[in-house]
Short mmCIF file of C-alpha atoms and ligand atoms in Angstrom, two decimals:
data_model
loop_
_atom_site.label_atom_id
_atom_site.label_comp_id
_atom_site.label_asym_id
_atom_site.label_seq_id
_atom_site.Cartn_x
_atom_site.Cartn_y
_atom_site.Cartn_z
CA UNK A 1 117.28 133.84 114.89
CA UNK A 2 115.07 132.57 111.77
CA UNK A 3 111.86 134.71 111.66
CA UNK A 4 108.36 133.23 113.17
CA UNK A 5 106.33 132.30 110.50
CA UNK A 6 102.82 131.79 111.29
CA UNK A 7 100.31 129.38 110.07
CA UNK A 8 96.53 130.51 108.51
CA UNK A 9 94.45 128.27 107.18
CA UNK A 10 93.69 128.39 103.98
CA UNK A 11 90.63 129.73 101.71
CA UNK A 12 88.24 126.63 100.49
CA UNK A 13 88.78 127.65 97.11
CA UNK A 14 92.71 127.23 97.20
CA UNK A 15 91.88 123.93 99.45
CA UNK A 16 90.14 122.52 96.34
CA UNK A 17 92.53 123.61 93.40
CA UNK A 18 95.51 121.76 96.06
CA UNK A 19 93.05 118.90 96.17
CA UNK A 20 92.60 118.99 92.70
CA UNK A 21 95.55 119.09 91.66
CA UNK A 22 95.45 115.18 92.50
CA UNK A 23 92.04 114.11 91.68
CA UNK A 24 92.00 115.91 88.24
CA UNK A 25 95.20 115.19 86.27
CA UNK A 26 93.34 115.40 82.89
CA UNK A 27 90.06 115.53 80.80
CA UNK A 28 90.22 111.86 81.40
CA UNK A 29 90.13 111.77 85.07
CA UNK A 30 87.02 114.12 84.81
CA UNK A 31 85.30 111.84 82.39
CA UNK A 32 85.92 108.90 84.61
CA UNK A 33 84.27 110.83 88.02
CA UNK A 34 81.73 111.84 86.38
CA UNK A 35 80.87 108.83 84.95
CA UNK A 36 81.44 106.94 88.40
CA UNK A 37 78.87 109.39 89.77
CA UNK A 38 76.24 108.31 87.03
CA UNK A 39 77.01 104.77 88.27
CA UNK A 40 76.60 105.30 91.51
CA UNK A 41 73.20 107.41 90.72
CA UNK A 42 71.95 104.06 89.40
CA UNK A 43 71.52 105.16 85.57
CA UNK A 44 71.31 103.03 82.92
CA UNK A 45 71.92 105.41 79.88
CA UNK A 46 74.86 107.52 80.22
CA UNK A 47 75.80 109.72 77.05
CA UNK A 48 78.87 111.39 76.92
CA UNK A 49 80.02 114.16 74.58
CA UNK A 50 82.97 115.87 74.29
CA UNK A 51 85.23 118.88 72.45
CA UNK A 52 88.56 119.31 71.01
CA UNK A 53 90.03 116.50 73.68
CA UNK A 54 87.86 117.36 76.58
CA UNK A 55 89.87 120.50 77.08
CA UNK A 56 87.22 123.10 76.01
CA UNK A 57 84.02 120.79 76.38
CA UNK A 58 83.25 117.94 78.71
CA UNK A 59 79.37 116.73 79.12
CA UNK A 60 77.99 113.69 80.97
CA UNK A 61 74.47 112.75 81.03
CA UNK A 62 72.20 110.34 83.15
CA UNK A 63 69.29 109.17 83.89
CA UNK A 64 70.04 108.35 87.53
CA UNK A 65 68.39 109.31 90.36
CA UNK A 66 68.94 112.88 90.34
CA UNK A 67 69.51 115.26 93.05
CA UNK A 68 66.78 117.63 94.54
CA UNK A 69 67.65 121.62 95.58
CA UNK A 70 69.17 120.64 98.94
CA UNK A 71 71.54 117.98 97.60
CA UNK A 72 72.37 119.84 94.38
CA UNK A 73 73.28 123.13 96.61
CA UNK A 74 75.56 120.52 98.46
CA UNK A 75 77.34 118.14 95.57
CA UNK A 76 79.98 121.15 94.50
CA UNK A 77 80.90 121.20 97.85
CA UNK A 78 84.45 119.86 99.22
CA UNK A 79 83.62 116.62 101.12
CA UNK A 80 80.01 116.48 100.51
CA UNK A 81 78.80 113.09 99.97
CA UNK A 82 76.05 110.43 99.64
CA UNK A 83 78.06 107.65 99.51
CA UNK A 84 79.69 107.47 103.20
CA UNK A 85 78.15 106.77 106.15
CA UNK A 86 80.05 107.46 109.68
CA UNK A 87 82.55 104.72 109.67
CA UNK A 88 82.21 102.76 106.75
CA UNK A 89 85.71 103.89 104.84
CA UNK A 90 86.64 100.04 105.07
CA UNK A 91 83.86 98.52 103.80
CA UNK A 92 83.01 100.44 100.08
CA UNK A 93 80.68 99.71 97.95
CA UNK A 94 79.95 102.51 95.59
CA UNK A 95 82.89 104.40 92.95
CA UNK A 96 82.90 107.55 94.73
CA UNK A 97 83.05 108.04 98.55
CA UNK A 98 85.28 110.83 98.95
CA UNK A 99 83.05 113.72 98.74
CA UNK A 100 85.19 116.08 96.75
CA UNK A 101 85.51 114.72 92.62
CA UNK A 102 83.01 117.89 91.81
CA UNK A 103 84.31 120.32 93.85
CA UNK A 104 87.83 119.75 92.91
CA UNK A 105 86.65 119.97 89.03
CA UNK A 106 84.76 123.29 89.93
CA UNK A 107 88.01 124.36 91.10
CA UNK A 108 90.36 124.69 87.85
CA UNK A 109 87.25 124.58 85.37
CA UNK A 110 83.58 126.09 84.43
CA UNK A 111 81.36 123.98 86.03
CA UNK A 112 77.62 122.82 85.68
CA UNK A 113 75.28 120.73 87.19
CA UNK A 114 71.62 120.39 85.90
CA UNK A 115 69.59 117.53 88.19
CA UNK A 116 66.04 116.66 87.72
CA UNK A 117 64.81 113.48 90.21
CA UNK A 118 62.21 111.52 89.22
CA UNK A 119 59.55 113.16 91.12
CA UNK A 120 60.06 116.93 90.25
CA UNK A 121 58.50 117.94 86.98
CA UNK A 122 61.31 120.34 86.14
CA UNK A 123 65.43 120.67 87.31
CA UNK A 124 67.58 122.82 89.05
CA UNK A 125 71.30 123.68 87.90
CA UNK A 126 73.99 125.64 89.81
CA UNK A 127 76.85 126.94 88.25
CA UNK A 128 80.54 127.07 90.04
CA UNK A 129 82.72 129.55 88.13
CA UNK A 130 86.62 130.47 89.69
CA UNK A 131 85.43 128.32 92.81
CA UNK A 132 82.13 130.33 93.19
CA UNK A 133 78.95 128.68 93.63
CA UNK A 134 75.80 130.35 92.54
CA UNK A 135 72.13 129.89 93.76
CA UNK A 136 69.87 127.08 92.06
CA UNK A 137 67.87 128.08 89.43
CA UNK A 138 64.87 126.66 87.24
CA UNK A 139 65.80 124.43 83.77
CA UNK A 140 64.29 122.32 81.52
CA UNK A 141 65.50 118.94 81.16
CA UNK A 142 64.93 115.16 81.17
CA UNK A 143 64.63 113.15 84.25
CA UNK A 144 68.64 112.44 85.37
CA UNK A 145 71.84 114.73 85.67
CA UNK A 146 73.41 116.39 83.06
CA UNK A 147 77.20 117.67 84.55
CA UNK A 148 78.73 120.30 81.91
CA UNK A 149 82.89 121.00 82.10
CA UNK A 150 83.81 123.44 80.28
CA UNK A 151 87.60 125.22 79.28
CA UNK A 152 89.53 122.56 82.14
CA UNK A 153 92.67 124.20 83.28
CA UNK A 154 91.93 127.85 81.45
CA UNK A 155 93.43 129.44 84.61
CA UNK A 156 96.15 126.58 85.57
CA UNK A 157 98.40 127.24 82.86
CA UNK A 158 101.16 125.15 84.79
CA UNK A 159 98.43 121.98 84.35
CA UNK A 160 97.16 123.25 80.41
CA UNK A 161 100.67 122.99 79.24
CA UNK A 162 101.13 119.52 79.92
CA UNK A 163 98.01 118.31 78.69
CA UNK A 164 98.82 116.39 75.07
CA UNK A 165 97.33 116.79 71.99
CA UNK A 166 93.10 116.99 71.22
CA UNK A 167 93.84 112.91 69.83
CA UNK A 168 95.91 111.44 72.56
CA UNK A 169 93.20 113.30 75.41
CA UNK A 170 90.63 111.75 73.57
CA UNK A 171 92.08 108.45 73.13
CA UNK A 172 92.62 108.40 76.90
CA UNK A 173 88.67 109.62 77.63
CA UNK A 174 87.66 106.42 74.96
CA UNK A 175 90.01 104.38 77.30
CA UNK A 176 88.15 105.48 80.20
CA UNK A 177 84.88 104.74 78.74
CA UNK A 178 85.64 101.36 77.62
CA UNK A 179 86.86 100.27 81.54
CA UNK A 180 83.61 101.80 82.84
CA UNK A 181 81.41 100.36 79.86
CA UNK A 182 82.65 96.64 80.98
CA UNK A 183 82.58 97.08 84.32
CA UNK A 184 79.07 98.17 84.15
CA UNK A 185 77.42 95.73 81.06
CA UNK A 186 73.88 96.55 81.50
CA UNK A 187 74.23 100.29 80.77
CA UNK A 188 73.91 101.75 77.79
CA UNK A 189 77.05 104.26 76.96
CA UNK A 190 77.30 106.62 74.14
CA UNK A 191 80.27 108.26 73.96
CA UNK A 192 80.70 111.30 70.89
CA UNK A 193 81.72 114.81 69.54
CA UNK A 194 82.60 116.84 66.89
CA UNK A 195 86.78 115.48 67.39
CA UNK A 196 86.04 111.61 67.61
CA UNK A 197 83.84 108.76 65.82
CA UNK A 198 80.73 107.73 67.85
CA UNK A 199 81.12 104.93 70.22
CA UNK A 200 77.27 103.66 70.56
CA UNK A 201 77.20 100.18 73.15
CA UNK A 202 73.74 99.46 74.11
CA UNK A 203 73.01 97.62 77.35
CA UNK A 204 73.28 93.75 77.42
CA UNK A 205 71.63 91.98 79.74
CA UNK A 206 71.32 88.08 80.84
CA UNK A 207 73.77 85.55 81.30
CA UNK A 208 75.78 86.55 79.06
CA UNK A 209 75.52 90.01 79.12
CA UNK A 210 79.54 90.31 80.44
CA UNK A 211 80.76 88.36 77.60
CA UNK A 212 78.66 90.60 74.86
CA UNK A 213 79.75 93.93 76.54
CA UNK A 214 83.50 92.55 75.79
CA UNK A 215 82.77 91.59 72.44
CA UNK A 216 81.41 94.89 72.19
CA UNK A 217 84.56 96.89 73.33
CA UNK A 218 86.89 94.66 72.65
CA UNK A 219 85.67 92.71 69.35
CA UNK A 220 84.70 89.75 68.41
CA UNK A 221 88.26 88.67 67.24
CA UNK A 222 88.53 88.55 71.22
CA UNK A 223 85.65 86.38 71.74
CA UNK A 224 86.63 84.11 69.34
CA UNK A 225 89.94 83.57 70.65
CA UNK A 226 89.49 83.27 74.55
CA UNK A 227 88.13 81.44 77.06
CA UNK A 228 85.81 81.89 80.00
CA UNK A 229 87.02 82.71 83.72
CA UNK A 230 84.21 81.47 86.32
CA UNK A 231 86.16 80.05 89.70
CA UNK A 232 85.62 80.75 93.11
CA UNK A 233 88.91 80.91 95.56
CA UNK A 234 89.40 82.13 99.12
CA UNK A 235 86.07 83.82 98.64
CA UNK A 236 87.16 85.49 95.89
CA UNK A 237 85.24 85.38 92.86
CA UNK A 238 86.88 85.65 89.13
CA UNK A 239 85.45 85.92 85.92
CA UNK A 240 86.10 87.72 82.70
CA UNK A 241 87.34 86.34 79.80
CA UNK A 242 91.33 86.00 78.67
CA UNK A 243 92.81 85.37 75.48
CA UNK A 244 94.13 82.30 74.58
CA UNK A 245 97.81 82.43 74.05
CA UNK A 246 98.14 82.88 70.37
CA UNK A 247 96.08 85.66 70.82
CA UNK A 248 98.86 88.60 72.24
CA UNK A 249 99.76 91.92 71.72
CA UNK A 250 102.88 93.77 72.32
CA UNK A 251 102.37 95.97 75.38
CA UNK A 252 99.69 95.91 77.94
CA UNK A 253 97.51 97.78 76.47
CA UNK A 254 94.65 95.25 76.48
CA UNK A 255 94.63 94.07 79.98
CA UNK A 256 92.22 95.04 81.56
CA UNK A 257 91.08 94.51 85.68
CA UNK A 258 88.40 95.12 87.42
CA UNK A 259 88.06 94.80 91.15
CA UNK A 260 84.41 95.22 92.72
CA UNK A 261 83.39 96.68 89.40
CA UNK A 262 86.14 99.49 89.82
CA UNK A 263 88.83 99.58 86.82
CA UNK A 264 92.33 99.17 88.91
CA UNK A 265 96.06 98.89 87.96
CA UNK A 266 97.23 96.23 90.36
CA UNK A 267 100.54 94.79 90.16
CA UNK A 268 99.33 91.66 91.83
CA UNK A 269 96.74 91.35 89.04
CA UNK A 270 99.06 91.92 86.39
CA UNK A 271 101.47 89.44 88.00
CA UNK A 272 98.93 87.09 88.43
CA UNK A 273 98.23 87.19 84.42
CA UNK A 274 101.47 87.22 84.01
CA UNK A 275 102.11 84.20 85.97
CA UNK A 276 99.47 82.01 84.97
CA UNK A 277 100.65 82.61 81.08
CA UNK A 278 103.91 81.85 81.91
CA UNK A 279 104.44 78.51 80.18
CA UNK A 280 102.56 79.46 77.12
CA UNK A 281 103.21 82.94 76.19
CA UNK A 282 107.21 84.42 74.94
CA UNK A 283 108.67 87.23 76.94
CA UNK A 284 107.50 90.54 75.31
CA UNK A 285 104.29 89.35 74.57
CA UNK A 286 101.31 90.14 76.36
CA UNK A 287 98.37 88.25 76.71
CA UNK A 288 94.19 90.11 76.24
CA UNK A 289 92.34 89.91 79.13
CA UNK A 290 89.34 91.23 81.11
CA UNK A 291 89.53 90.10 84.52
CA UNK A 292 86.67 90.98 86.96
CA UNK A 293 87.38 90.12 90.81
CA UNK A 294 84.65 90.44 93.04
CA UNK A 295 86.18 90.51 96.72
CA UNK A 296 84.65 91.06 100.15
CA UNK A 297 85.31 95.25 100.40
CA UNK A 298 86.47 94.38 103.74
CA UNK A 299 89.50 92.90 102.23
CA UNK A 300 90.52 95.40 100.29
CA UNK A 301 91.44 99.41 100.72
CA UNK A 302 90.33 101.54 97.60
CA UNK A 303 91.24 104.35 99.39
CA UNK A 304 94.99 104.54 98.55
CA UNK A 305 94.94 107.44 96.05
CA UNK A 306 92.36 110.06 95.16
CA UNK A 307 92.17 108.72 91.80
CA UNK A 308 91.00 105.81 92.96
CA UNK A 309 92.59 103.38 90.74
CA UNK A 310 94.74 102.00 92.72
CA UNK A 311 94.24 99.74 95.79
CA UNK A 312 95.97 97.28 98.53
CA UNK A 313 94.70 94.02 99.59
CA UNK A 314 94.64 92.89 103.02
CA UNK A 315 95.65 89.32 101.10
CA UNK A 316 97.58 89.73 98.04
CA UNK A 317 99.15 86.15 98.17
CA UNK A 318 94.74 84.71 97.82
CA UNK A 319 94.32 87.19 95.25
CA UNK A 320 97.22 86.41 92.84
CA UNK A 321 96.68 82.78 93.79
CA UNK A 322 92.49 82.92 92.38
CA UNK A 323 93.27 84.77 89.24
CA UNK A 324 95.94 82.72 88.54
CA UNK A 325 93.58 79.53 89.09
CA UNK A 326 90.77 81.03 87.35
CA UNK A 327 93.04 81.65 84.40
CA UNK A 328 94.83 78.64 84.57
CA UNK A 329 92.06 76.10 85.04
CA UNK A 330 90.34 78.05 81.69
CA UNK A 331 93.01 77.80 79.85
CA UNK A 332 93.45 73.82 81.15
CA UNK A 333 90.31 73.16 80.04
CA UNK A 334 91.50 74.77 76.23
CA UNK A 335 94.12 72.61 76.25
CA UNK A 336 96.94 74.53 77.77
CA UNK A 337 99.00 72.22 80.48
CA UNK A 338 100.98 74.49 82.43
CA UNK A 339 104.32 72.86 83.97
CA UNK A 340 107.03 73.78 86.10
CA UNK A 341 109.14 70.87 83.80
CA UNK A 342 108.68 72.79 81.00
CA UNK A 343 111.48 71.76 78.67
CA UNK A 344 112.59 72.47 75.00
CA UNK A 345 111.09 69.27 74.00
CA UNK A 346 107.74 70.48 74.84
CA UNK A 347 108.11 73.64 73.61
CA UNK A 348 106.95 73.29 69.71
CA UNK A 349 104.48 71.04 69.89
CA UNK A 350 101.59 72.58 68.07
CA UNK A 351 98.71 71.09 66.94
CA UNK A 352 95.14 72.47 65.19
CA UNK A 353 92.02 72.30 68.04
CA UNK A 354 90.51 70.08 65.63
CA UNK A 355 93.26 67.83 66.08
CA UNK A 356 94.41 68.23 69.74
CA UNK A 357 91.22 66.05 70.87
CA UNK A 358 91.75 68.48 73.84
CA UNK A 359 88.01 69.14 75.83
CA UNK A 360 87.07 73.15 75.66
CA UNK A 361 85.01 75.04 77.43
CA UNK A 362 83.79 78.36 76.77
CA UNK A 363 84.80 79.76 73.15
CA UNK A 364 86.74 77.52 71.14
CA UNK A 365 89.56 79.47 69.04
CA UNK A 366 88.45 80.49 65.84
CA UNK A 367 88.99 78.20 62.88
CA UNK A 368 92.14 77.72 61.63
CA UNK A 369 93.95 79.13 64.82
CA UNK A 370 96.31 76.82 66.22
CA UNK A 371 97.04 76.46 69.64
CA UNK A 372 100.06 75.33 71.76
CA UNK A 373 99.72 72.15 73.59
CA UNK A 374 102.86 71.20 75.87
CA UNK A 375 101.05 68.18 76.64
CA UNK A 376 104.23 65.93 75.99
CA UNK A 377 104.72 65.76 79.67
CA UNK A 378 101.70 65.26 82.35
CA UNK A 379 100.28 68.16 84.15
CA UNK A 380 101.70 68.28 87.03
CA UNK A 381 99.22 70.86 88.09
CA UNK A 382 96.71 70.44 90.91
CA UNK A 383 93.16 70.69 90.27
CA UNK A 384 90.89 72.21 92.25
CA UNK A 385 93.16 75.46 90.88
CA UNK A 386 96.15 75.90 89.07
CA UNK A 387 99.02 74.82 92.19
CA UNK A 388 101.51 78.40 92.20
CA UNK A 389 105.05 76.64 92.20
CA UNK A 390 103.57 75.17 88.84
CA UNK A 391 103.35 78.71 87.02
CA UNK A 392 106.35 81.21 86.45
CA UNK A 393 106.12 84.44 88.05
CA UNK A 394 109.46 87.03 87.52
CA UNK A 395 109.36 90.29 88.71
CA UNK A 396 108.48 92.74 85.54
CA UNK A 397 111.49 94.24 84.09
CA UNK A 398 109.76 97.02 83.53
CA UNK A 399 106.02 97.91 83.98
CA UNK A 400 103.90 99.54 81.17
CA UNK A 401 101.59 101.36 82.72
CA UNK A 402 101.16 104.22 80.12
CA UNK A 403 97.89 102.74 79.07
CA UNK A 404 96.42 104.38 82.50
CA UNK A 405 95.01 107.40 82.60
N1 ATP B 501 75.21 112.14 88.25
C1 ATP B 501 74.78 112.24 89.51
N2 ATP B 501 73.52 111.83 89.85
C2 ATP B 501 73.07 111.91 91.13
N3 ATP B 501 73.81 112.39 92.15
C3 ATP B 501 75.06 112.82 91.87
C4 ATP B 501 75.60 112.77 90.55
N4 ATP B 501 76.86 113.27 90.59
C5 ATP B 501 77.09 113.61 91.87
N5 ATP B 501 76.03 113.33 92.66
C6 ATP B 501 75.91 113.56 94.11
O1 ATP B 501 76.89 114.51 94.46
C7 ATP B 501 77.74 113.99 95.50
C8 ATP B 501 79.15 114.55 95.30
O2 ATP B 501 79.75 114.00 94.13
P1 ATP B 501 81.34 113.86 94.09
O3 ATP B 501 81.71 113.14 92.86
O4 ATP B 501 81.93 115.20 94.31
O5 ATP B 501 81.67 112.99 95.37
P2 ATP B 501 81.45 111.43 95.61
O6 ATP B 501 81.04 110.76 94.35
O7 ATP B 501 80.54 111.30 96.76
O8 ATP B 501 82.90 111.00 96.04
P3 ATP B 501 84.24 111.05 95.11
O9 ATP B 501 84.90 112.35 95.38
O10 ATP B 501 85.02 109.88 95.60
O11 ATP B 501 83.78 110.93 93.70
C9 ATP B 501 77.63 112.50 95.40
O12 ATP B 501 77.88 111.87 96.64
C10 ATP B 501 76.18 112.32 94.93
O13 ATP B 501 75.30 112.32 96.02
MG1 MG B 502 82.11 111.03 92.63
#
């Protein structure tokens, strides 16, 4: 007979490296929760600094809200949370809601937390070391939250080994940075250390605050070279800006989505793009885009992984079918005529913008750039949006996804 075995449960502190374990893969995925938190604290100056790849020092200031001693005693603690009321897990509207990003980084790493609200003339910081959490004491400090990681993984040696070098952590953290910094225009992000050059992107603000953050991140080789998203289907709202499609890169690398302000890798996104390109860009070439889709949070689940960066939509078929109407009614406008007749004729005929006598909206391609026109045949395409048989959509051959942290 096979022995009993019996079940305990187990300590918190085991709980939280388990939970970690998912939540914290590397010094990215602590740079992006604690930047989410900032978000969500409403700041509008976040700086973030950073040593030898994030593994020995990770440090995130705000000037958010702040917490005061009750809420600070609470924050390193396994679901603990501001963000969640009763039953509200399918309707969310803030970054974090899952009550356990800090106490899951307190678990395999030195831990911090120095909060000063607006109304207290001084902060508090508690400290968690080896899952421990000590008593708030007295500090000095601006108004905000300053959250301090220190030596990540130092007693998961199973985790440290596979971390990669100090330069391909921190290109991953700038990676991270650059998602939040679009999704977010109107803060101001300063991301530095000894081990990397200073990114410095002040907030922009007014109407075209979205389209300077990109230019900002991105470069203004981008905004030169793309064209406006602004179209409304099924409710869903898409904006952003893509590249026109002499403007590609090799990999995937510089597509980036956005869904209710949250960075996401979405299949049905990248199909969409992928789709809505279709007639105008060669296989193996990948168009630049930043494509924002603001959704009723009813319609979508966020709460598919504990990274958060993945989701599921209730309707995938309305989403792919708006960004591929956005992005094909933008790039209409530029002079692109998608067809499902696409033939060999068309293909080739190239003309300047100057000559095309094509209308454009939005940011005309640079000077000299030339653009592909298969206008030898009519559109066939149905305005309002960009009609789906009309665009190409096969299945990727294979997905790059490495540029995901
Ligand atoms: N920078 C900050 N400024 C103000 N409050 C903060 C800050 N960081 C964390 N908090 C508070 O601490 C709580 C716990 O943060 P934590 O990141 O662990 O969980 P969460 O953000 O609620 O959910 P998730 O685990 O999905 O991130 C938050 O709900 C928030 O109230
Ligand atoms: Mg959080």
């Amino acid at each position: 007979m096979p022995a009993l075995k019996n079940i305990k449960r187990l300590p918190e502190d085991l709980i939280n490296r388990i939970a970690a374990g998912e939540v914290v893969e590397r010094p990215a995925s602590v740079i992006k929760e604690l930047v989410e938190n900032s978000i969500d604290a409403g700041a509008t100056h976040i700086s973030i600094v950073t040593a030898k790849g994030g593994k020995d020092l990770m440090r995130v200031s705000d000037n958010g809200s702040g917490m005061d001693e009750n809420n600070l005693k609470l924050c390193v603690e396994r679901h603990a949370t501001s963000k969640l009321s009763n039953d509200q897990l399918d309707r969310i509207n803030s970054l974090g809601f899952r009550g356990e990003a800090l106490a899951s980084i307190g678990s395999v790493a030195q831990l911090s937390v120095k909060s000063r609200p607006h109304d207290q003339g001084t902060g508090l910081i508690v400290e968690v070391t080896g899952g421990k959490i000590s008593q708030p004491g007295p500090v000095s400090m601006n108004r905000g939250t300053i959250v301090e990681v220190k030596n990540l993984f130092a007693k998961v040696p199973a985790r440290l080994k596979f971390l990669k070098g100090d330069r391909a952590e921190n290109s991953a953290i700038t990676d991270i940075i650059k998602r939040l910094a679009m999704a977010n225009p109107s803060v101001h992000f300063i991301l530095e250390g000894g081990d990397r050059q200073t990114s410095n992107w002040p907030g922009q603000t007014g109407p075209d605050a979205q389209k300077s953050r990109l230019g900002q991140i991105i470069g203004s080789e981008f905004i030169n070279n793309s064209v406006v998203l602004a179209n409304t289907r099924h409710k869903i709202v898409v904006t952003g800006m893509a590249g026109l499609p002499t403007f590609t890169r090799a990999n995937s690398m510089m597509q980036f989505f956005f869904v209710n302000g949250r960075a996401v890798r979405d299949k049905v996104l990248i199909g969409a793009v992928r789709a809505a390109y279709g007639d105008f860009i060669f296989r193996g070439r990948f168009p630049v885009v930043a494509i924002f889709v603001d959704i009723d949070p009813g319609e979508v689940d966020v709460n598919v992984h504990p990274a958060k960066t993945e989701l599921r939509f209730r309707d995938s078929g309305a989403v792919r079918s708006a960004v591929i109407a956005a992005t094909g009614l933008a790039l209409n406008e530029a002079g692109y005529r998608a067809s499902s007749q696409l033939s060999t004729s068309t293909i080739g005929a190239f003309s300047t913008p100057a000559q095309s006598g094509q209308t454009r909206t939005g940011f005309p391609p640079s000077a000299g750039s030339t653009q592909f026109i298969s206008s030898a045949q009519p559109s066939n395409v149905e305005f309002e949006g960009l009609s789906e048989p009309s665009a190409r959509y096969e299945e990727p051959q294979q997905e790059d996804y490495s540029d995901f942290a």
